[in-house]
Short mmCIF file of C-alpha atoms and ligand atoms in Angstrom, two decimals:
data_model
loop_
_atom_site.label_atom_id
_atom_site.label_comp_id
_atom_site.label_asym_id
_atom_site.label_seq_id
_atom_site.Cartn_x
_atom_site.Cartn_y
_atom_site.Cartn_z
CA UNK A 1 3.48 -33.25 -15.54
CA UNK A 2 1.52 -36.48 -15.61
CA UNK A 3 0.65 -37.72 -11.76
CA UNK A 4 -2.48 -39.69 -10.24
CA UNK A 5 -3.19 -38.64 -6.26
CA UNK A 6 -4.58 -41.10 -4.25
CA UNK A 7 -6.60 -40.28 -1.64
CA UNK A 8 -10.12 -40.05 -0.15
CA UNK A 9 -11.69 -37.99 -2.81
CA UNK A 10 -15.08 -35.71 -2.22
CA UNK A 11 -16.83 -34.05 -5.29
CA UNK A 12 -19.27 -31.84 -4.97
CA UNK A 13 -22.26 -32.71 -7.45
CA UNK A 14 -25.54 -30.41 -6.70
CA UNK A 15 -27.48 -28.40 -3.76
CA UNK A 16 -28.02 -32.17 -2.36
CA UNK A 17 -25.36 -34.26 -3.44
CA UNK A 18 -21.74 -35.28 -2.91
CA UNK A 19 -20.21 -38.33 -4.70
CA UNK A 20 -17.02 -39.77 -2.23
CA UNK A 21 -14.14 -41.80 -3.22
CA UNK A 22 -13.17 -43.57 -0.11
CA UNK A 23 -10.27 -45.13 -2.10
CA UNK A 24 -10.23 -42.18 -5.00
CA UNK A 25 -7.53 -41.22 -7.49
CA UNK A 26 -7.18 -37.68 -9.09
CA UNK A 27 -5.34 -38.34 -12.32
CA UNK A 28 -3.62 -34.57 -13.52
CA UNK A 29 -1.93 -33.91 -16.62
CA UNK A 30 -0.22 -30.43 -16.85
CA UNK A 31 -2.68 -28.62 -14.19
CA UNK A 32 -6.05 -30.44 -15.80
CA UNK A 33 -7.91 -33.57 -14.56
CA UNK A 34 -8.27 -36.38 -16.97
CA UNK A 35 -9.92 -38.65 -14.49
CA UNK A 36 -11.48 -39.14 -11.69
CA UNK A 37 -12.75 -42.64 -10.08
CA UNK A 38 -12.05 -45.00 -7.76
CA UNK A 39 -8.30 -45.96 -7.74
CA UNK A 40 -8.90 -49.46 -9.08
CA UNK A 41 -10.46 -47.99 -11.74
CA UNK A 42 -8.14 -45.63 -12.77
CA UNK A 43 -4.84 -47.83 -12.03
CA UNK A 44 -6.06 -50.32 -14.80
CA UNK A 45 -6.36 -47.28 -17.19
CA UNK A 46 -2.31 -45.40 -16.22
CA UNK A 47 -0.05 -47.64 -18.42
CA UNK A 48 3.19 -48.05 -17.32
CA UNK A 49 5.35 -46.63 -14.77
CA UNK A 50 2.63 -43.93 -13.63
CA UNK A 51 3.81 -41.40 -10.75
CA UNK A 52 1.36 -41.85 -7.56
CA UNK A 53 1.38 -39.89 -4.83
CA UNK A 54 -0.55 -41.19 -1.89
CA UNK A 55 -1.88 -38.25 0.25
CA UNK A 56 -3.12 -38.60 3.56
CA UNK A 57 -6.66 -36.40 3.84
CA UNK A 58 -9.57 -36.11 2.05
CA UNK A 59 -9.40 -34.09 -1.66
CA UNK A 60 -11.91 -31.97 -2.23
CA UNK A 61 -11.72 -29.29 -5.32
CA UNK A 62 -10.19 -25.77 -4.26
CA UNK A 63 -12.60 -23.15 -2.68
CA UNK A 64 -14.38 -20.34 -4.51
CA UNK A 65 -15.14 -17.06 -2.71
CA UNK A 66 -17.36 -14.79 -4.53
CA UNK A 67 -17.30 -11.69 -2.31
CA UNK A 68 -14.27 -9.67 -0.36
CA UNK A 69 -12.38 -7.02 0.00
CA UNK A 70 -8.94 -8.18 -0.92
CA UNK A 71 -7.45 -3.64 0.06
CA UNK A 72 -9.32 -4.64 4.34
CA UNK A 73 -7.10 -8.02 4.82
CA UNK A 74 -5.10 -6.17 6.81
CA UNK A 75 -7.99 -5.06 9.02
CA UNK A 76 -10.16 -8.05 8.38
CA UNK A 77 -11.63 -8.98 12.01
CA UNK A 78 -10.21 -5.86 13.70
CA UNK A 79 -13.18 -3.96 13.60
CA UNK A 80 -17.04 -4.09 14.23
CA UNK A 81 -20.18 -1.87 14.70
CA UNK A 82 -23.05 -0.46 12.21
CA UNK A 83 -22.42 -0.69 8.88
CA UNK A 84 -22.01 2.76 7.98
CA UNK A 85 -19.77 3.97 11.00
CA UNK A 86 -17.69 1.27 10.05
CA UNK A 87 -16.87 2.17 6.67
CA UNK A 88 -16.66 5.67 7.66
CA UNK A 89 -14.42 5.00 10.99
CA UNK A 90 -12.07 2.29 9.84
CA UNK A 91 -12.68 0.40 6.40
CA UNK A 92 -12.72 3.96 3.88
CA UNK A 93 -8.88 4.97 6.03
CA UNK A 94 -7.67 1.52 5.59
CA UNK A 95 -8.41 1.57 1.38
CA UNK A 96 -7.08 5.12 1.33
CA UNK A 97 -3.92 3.73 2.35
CA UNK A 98 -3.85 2.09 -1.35
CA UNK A 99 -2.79 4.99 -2.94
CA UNK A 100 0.46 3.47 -2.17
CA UNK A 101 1.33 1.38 -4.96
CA UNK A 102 4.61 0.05 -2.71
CA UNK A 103 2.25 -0.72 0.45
CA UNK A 104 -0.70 -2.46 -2.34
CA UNK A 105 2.16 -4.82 -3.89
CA UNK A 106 3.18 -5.76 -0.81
CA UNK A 107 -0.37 -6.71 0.88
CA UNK A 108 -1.34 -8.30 -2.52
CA UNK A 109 1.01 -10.65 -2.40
CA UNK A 110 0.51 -11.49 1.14
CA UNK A 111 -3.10 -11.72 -0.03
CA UNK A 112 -2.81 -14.09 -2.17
CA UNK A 113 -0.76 -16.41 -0.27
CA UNK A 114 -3.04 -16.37 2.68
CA UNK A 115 -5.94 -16.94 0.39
CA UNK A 116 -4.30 -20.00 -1.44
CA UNK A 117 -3.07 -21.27 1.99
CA UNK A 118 -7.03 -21.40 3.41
CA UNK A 119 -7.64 -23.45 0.07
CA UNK A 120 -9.27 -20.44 -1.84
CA UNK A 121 -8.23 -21.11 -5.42
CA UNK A 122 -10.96 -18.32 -6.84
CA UNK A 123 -12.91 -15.67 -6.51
CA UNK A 124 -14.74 -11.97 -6.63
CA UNK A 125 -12.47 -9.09 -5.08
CA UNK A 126 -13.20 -5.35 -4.45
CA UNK A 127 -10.49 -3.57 -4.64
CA UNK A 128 -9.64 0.01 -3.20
CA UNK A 129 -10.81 3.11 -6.07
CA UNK A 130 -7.50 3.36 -7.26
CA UNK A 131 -6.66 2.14 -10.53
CA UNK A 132 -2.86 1.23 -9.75
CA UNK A 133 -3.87 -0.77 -7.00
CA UNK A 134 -6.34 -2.52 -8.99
CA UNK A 135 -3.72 -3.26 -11.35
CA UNK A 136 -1.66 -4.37 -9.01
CA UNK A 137 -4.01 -6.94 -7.83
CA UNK A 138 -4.22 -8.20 -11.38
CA UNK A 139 -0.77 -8.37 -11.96
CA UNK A 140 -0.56 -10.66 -8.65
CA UNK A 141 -2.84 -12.82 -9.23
CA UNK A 142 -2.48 -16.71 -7.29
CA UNK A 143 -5.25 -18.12 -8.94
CA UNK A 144 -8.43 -17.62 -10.94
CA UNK A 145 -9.51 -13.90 -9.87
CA UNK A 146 -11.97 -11.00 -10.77
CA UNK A 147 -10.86 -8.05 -9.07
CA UNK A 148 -12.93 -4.43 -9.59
CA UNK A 149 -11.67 -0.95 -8.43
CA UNK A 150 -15.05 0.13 -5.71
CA UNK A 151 -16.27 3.62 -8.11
CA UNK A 152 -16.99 5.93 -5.21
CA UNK A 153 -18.46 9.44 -6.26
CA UNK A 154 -20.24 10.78 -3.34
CA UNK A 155 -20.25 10.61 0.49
CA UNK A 156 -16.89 9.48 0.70
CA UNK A 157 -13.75 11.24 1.59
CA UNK A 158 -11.79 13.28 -1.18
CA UNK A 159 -8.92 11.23 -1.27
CA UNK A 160 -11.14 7.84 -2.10
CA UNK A 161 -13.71 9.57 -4.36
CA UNK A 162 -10.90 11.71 -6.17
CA UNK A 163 -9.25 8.95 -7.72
CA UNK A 164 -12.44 7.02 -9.19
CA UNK A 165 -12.86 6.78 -12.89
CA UNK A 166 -16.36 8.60 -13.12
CA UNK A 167 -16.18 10.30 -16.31
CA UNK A 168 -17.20 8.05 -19.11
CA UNK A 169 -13.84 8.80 -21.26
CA UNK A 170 -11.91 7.63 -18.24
CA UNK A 171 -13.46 4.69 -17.29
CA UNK A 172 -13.80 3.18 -21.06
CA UNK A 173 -9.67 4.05 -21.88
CA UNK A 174 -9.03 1.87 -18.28
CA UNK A 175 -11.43 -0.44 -19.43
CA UNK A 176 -9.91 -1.10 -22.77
CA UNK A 177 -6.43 -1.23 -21.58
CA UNK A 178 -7.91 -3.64 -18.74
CA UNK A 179 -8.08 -7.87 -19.07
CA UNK A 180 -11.68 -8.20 -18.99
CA UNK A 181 -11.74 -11.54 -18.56
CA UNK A 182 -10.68 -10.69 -15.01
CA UNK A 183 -12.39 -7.08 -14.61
CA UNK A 184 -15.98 -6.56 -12.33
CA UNK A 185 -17.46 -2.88 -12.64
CA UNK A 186 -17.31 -2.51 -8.95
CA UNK A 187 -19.92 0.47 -7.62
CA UNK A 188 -19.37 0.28 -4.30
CA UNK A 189 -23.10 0.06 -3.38
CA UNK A 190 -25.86 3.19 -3.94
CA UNK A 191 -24.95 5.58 -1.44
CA UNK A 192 -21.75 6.38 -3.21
CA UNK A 193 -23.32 6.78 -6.60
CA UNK A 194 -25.64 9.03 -8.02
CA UNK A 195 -28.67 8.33 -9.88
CA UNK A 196 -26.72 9.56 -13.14
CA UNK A 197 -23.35 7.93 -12.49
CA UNK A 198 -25.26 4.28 -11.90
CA UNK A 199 -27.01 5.21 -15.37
CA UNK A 200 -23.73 6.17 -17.20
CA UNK A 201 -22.14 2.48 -15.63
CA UNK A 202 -25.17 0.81 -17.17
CA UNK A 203 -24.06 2.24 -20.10
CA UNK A 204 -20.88 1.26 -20.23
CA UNK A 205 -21.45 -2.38 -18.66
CA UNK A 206 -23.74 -2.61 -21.76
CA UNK A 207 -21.45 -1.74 -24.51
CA UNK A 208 -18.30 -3.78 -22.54
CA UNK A 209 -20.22 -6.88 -21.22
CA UNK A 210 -18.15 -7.58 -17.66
CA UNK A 211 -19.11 -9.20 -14.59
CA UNK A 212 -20.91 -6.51 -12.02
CA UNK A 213 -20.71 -6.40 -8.46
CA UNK A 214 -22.39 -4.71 -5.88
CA UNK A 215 -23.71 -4.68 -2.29
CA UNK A 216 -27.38 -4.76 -1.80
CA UNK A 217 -29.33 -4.15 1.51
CA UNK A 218 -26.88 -5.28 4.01
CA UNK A 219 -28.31 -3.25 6.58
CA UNK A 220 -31.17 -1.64 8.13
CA UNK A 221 -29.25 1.88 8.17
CA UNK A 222 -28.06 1.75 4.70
CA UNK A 223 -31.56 0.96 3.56
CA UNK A 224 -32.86 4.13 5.45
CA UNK A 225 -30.26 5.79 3.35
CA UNK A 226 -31.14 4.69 0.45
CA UNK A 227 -34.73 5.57 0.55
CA UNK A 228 -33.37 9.04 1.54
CA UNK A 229 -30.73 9.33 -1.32
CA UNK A 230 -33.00 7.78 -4.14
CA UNK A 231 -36.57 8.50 -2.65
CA UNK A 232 -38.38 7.88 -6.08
CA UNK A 233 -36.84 4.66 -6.38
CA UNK A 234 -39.94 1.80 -4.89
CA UNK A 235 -37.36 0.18 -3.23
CA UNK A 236 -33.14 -0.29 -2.93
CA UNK A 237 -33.01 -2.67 -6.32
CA UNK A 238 -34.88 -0.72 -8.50
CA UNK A 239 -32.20 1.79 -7.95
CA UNK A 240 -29.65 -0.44 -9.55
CA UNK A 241 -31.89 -1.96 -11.98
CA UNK A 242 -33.49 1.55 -13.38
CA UNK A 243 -29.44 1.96 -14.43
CA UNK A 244 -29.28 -1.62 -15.93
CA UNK A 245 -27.07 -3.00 -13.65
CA UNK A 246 -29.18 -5.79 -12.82
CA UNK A 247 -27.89 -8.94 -15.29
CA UNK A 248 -26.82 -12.39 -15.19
CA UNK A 249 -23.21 -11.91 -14.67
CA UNK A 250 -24.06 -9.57 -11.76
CA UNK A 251 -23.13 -10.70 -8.14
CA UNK A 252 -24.82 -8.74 -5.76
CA UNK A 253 -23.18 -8.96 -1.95
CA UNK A 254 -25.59 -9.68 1.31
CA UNK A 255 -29.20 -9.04 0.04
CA UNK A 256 -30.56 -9.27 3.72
CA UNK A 257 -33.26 -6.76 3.64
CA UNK A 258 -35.35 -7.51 0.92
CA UNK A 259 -38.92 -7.51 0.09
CA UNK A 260 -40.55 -9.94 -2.00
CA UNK A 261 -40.86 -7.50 -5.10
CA UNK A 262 -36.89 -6.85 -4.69
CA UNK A 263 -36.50 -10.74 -4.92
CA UNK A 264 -38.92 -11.11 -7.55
CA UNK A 265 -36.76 -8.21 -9.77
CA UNK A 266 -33.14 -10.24 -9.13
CA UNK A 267 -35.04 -13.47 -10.58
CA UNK A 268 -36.24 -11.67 -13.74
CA UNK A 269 -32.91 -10.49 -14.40
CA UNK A 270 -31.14 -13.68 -13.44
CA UNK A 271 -28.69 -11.63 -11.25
CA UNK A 272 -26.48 -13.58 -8.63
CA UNK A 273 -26.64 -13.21 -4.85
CA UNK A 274 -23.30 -13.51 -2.57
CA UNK A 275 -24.07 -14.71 0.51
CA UNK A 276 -21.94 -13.37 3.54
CA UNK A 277 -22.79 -15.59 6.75
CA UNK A 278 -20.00 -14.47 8.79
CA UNK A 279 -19.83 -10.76 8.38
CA UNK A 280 -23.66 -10.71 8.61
CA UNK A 281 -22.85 -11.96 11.77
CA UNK A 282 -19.55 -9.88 12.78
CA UNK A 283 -20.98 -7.01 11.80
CA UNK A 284 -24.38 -7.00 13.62
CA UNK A 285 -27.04 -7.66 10.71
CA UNK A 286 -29.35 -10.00 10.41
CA UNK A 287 -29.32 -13.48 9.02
CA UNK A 288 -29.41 -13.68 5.39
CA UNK A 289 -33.34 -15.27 4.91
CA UNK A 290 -32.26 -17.16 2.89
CA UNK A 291 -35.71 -19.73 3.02
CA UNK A 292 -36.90 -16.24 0.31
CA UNK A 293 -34.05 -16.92 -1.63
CA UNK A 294 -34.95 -20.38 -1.89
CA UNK A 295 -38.44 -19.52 -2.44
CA UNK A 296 -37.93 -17.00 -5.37
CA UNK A 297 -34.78 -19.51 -7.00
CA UNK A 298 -32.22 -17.18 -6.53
CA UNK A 299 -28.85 -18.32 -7.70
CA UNK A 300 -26.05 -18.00 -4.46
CA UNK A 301 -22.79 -18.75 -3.08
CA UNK A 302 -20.90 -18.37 -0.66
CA UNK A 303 -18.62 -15.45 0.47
CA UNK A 304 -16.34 -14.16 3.46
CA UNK A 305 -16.83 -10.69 2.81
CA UNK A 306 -13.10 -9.81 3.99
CA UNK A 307 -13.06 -7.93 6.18
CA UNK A 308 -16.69 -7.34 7.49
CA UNK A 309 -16.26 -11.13 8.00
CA UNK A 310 -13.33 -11.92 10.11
CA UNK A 311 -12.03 -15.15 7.90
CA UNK A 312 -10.30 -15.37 5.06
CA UNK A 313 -11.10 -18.90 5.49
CA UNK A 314 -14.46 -20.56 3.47
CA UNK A 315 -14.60 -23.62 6.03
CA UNK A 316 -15.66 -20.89 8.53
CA UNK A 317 -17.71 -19.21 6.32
CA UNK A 318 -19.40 -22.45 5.51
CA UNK A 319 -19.62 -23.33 9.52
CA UNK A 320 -20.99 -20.38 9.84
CA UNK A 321 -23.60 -21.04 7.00
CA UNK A 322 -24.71 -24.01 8.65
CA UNK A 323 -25.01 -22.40 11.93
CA UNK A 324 -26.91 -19.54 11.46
CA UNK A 325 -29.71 -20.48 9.75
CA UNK A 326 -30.03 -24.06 11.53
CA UNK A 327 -30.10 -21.67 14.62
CA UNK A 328 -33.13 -20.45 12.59
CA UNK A 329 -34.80 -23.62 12.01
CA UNK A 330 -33.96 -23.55 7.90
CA UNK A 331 -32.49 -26.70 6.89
CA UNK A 332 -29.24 -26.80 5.77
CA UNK A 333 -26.49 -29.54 4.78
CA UNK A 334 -23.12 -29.94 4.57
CA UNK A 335 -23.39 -31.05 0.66
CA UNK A 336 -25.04 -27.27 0.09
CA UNK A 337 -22.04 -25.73 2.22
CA UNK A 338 -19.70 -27.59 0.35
CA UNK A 339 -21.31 -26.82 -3.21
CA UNK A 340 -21.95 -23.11 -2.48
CA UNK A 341 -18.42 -23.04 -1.73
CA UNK A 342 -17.34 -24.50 -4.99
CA UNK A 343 -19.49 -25.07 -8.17
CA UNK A 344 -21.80 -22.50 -7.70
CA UNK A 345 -19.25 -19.79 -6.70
CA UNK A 346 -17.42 -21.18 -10.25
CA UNK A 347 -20.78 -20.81 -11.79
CA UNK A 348 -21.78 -17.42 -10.67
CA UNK A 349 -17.99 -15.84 -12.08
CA UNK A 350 -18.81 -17.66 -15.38
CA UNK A 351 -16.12 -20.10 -15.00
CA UNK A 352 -18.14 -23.32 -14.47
CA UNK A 353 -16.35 -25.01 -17.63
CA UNK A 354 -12.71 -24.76 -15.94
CA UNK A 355 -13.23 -24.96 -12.12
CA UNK A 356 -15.49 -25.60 -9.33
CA UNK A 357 -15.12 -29.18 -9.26
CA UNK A 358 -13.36 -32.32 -9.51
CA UNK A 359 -14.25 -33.29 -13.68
CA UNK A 360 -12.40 -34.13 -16.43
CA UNK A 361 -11.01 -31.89 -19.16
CA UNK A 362 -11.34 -28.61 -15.60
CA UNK A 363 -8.57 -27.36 -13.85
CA UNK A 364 -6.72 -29.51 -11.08
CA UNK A 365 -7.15 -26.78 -8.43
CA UNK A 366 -7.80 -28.94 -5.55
CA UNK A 367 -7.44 -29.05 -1.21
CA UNK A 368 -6.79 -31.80 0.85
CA UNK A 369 -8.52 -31.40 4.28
CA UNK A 370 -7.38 -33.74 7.14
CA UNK A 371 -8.43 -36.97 7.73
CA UNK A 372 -10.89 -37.70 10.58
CA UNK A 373 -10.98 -41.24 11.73
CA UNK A 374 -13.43 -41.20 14.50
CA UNK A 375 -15.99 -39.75 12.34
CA UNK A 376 -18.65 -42.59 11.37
CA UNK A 377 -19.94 -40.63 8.17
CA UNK A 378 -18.77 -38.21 5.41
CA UNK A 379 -21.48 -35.51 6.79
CA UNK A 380 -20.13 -36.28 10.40
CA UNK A 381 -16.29 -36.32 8.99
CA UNK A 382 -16.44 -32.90 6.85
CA UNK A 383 -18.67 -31.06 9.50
CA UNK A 384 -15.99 -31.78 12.44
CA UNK A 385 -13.73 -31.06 9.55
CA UNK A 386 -15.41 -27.28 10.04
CA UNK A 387 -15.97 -26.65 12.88
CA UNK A 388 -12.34 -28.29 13.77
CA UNK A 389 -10.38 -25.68 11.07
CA UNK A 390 -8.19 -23.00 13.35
CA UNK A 391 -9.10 -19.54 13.06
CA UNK A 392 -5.90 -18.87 11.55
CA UNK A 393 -4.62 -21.49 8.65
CA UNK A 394 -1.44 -20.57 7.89
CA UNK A 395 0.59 -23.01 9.92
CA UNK A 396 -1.75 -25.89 9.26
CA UNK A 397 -1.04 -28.76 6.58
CA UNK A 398 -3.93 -27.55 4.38
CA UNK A 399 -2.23 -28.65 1.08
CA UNK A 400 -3.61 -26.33 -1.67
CA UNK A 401 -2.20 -27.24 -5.24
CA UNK A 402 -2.81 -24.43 -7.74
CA UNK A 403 -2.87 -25.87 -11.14
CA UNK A 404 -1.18 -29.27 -10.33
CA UNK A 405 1.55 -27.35 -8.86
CA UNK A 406 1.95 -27.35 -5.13
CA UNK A 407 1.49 -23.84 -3.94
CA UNK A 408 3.91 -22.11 -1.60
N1 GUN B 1 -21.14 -1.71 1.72
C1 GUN B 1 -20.41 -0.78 1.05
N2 GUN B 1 -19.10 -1.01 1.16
C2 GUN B 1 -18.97 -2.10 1.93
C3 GUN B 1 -17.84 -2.85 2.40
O1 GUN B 1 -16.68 -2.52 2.15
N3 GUN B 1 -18.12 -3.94 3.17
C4 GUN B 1 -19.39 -4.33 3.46
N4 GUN B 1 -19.59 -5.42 4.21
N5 GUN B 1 -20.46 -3.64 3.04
C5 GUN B 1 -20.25 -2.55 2.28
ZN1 ZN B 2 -18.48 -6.41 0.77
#
């Protein structure tokens, strides 16, 4: 399928810069982009005959979320309160639930199409401990995802921790009969591990180099936990990086309480921070300081955190992102929203040579957001754009095409 869409185009380029297309075209052949300019440009480079379609919005390329739950999307929103209650109360009952393999095909593909319908072409997913579900989130895959079963050993209920693959011999026969390419080792974070399981995933992330993800001090009570559980650890990341599970294709989730050591360890490893604005927020942490990110050069993007945040959508995540930490007097744009929420989420999965953005020879994965006319700049335009999106998207004319393709 050869096609060029016309539209208002918006690339994302860096932390500081968008390029815009006021009169852009999109050229796609079978699902990749072979160019990308102004439409005058390209329409004296189509030959003959060449399919247009006009679209009436604003392209920009499809959304990257690089931290959820895709087993609490039924829940996602329902439920608030500290951290650990919250697991314990709602979130752990809900993922036990996915011992159900007919219950986890039907919520994955209602995933999916909710995800793709809010413009969310990629991304990082947790999955439930159960190996059939995680399977089954593989096998349904509507996109470009990395899904990990959460390896829960301790302080957890039976029927969650039973059905983890802790012993080595386990874990390395799922692994091999497992596509890696789309595979995180998932420990859930360090209060359901022991010192000696973390060590023995180290092990195994070394000899079967995967993406990693984890959460990292979310929370003021899980921190006092940690220092509890681990109390010969100098702080929460050494307790992950004493088992090696600190490297450059790890993602850890929420990193809000961290001291400057802690930030100073992610940096030498080159480890990956997810940033959760809106279940920081729905869930009753604190903001993200993100001006010590910035000052220690931590690699980020952006993430809903399904369902501690309420969204599935990243325009709220990214209002959100703006709000909270202009609230806080740390400057923030809508080209950094807009990047964090597209090349850099490509970037931290490793898949910054096929997605993320709008360049030739990368996937065609793209959104078309509507068109504002009253706005009197593209900052002014794609903010209102944000703060404008309904809570719920799956009624609105956000066009996502998957691939070329046009998505259901
Ligand atoms: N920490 C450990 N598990 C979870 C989870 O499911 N959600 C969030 N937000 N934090 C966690
Ligand atoms: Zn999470």
């Amino acid at each position: 399928m050869r096609k060029i869409f016309r539209a208002s185009i918006l690339n994302p380029i860096d932390v500081n810069t968008w390029r815009f297309y006021r009169d852009g075209a999109l050229w796609v052949d079978h699902g990749v982009i072979m160019g990308l300019d102004d439409f005058c440009v390209i329409a004296g480079q189509m030959g003959a005959n060449p399919d247009i379609e006009h679209l009436d919005g604003v392209i920009v390329p499809g959304f990257v979320d690089v931290h959820l739950h895709w087993v609490q999307h039924r829940v996602s929103g329902q439920f608030s309160g500290d951290l650990l209650t919250w697991l314990q109360e709602h979130i752990w009952p809900e993922e036990a639930c996915y011992a159900d393999t007919d219950l986890a095909r039907v919520a994955a593909v209602r995933f999916y199409a909710d995800l793709l319908r809010a413009g969310t072409v990629m991304g990082m997913s947790y999955s439930s401990p159960h190996a059939e579900a995680t399977q089954i989130a593989l096998a349904s895959m509507r996109g470009d995802w990395v899904v990990g079963n959460v390896l829960m050993a301790v302080h957890a209920p039976h029927t969650l921790t039973d059905h983890s693959l802790h012993d080595p011999g386990a874990l390395r026969a799922f692994l091999q009969r497992t596509d890696m390419a789309h595979y995180a080792l998932t420990p859930r974070f360090a209060p359901n591990l022991t010192a000696k399981s973390l060590k023995m995933l180290g092990r195994v992330a070394a000899e079967h180099p995967c993406l990693i993800q984890t959460h990292l001090a979310e929370s003021l009570t899980e921190l006092r936990w940690v220092k509890e559980l681990f109390p010969d650890a100098a702080h929460y990341t050494e307790v992950y990086d004493r088992a090696g599970l600190l490297t450059p294709r790890t993602i850890l989730g929420h990193c809000v309480e961290m001291r400057d050591e802690e930030w100073r360890c992610v940096r030498a490893r080159g480890a990956w921070v997810a940033h959760c604005p809106t279940s920081n927020e729905a869930l009753g942490n604190r903001r993200m300081p993100l001006e010590q990110l910035r000052a220690h050069h931590i690699p980020f993007a952006l993430a809903s955190d399904i369902g501690g945040g309420p969204s599935h959508s990243m325009l709220h995540v990214m209002q959100r992102f703006l709000g909270v930490h202009r609230d806080a007097g740390v400057p923030v744009t809508p080209q950094e929203a807009l990047y964090r929420s597209t090349k850099a989420g490509a970037e931290c999965m490793g898949r910054g040579a096929s997605g993320g953005e709008l360049t030739v020879g990368k996937r065609a994965d793209f959104v078309l957001l509507p068109q504002k006319s009253a706005a009197d700049s593209v900052e002014a335009w794609f903010e209102a754009c944000l703060s404008g999106a309904p809570a719920d998207l799956e009624h609105r004319p956000l066009g996502t095409w998957l691939s070329g393709e046009r998505a259901a």
